[in-house]
Amino acid sequence: MSTLGDDELSLVLKWVYDQNDRKSFSQVCKQWLRVEGLSRLSVRVLEPDLLPNFMPRFPNLLFFETQVFISDSHLEFVAKTCPRLQVLNLNLRKTREEFDEVDGISGFEDVGDDGISALANGCRNLTKALLRKRKNVGTVAVISLVKFCKNLTSLDLGRCDLVDDQAVEAIGCSNSIRVLNLEACSLITDHGLAVLATGLISRTLKKLILSECDRITDSGVSMLKHMCCLEELNLAECGPKITDSGGLAVSSLSSLKKLNLAWLINLSDVTVIAIAKNCMNLVAIDLTGCELVTGVGVREFGNHESLEYLVLASCHNICMNDLNIVVRCQSLRDIVLDKGLRMWIPMAMHVHISMFCQLHWR
């Protein structure tokens, strides 16, 4: 076996998929350890303080993940060690408060603009940056990602409290991002949405998550009608300032396939009817908690040709006759109803609905 070169060993290792087997492979001898390290494409880090001990073994990493706190200096080390990185997953498993409560590390400083900027500069092949719940990530980090990572296609900034309109302005200049998550980025306003809708990103963006962005209004939402490639839009829990005015603008997005309007309490049948008539490619819609929506609007989906998934949880103005019409939608596969209706719908109706689609309760 000593006559086998690194290239031959690498070819053998490509057939070893189980992580435990790969670990055993690396423990045979120093050569096998080196080859395993050179061929490793992904790593999940549980203890960032140990990075200097093992990361130099993996210079060809494409995927780096950690769900715990990691410092700027740690991320700078990753950038220098793994310049080929393509996917950065720093989605935090727990909030700072949960860490303090469970792990007692209240003094730890989590990664922020400096660390992300260093990584963006050092790993310019990055295609995905997932930074959910990283409270110190703000405008500088976002600007660096857009500036240096020209192939960036997916950016998750969900619950990053410092992300504001200035950061969104930088994102708007990207001509590569297809998936953007801004969930609960409460500093974003209508100005930010206008920039997204009119910037270069409007030509590439396919999925946009704005749930819990409660400063946006009809004015900003109405601008989204210019995003002609958008296939998925999530406006759940964005507050009472979104009404049928914004809803009608959304209905003009004929490219939409998935739409979440949950808990938009000022949307009515006017919006639902427009969506049913205009969004002919729609596959899924969530109307949970839209209390002004009635059977008049929902019945319009009875003739829809592509709808597969319909959520009507906490919609209390829907009756059995309405459901009878809705389930005639030939493409419908799943319908979600409020569990409070379960005892009021006769078993015969349960059976009838089940003949056409799967019935779920929430």
mmCIF file of C-alpha atoms in Angstrom, residues 282-285 298 301-302 304-312 323 325-336 353-358:
data_model
loop_
_atom_site.group_PDB
_atom_site.id
_atom_site.type_symbol
_atom_site.label_atom_id
_atom_site.label_comp_id
_atom_site.label_asym_id
_atom_site.label_seq_id
_atom_site.Cartn_x
_atom_site.Cartn_y
_atom_site.Cartn_z
ATOM 1 C CA LEU A 282 -49.536 29.860 -8.305
ATOM 2 C CA VAL A 283 -48.857 26.491 -6.633
ATOM 3 C CA ALA A 284 -49.228 27.388 -2.932
ATOM 4 C CA ILE A 285 -50.900 30.182 -0.948
ATOM 5 C CA VAL A 298 -61.700 31.511 -1.594
ATOM 6 C CA PHE A 301 -59.677 29.054 -6.537
ATOM 7 C CA GLY A 302 -62.196 26.405 -7.573
ATOM 8 C CA HIS A 304 -57.538 27.478 -10.725
ATOM 9 C CA GLU A 305 -55.363 25.274 -12.917
ATOM 10 C CA SER A 306 -52.117 25.002 -10.920
ATOM 11 C CA LEU A 307 -52.900 25.492 -7.184
ATOM 12 C CA GLU A 308 -51.758 22.487 -5.131
ATOM 13 C CA TYR A 309 -51.518 23.763 -1.543
ATOM 14 C CA LEU A 310 -54.070 26.028 0.180
ATOM 15 C CA VAL A 311 -53.882 27.104 3.838
ATOM 16 C CA LEU A 312 -57.027 28.523 5.476
ATOM 17 C CA LEU A 323 -65.039 24.179 0.635
ATOM 18 C CA ILE A 325 -66.349 24.552 -4.527
ATOM 19 C CA VAL A 326 -62.674 24.947 -3.629
ATOM 20 C CA VAL A 327 -61.930 21.208 -3.713
ATOM 21 C CA ARG A 328 -63.150 21.111 -7.306
ATOM 22 C CA CYS A 329 -59.797 22.648 -8.196
ATOM 23 C CA GLN A 330 -58.333 19.712 -10.111
ATOM 24 C CA SER A 331 -54.722 20.494 -9.254
ATOM 25 C CA LEU A 332 -55.327 20.817 -5.477
ATOM 26 C CA ARG A 333 -53.332 18.284 -3.439
ATOM 27 C CA ASP A 334 -53.463 19.609 0.146
ATOM 28 C CA ILE A 335 -55.809 21.915 2.049
ATOM 29 C CA VAL A 336 -55.234 23.115 5.618
ATOM 30 C CA ILE A 353 -62.882 16.463 0.669
ATOM 31 C CA SER A 354 -60.505 13.525 1.078
ATOM 32 C CA MET A 355 -61.624 12.207 -2.292
ATOM 33 C CA PHE A 356 -60.078 15.248 -3.952
ATOM 34 C CA CYS A 357 -57.097 16.167 -1.722
ATOM 35 C CA GLN A 358 -55.332 15.605 1.593
#
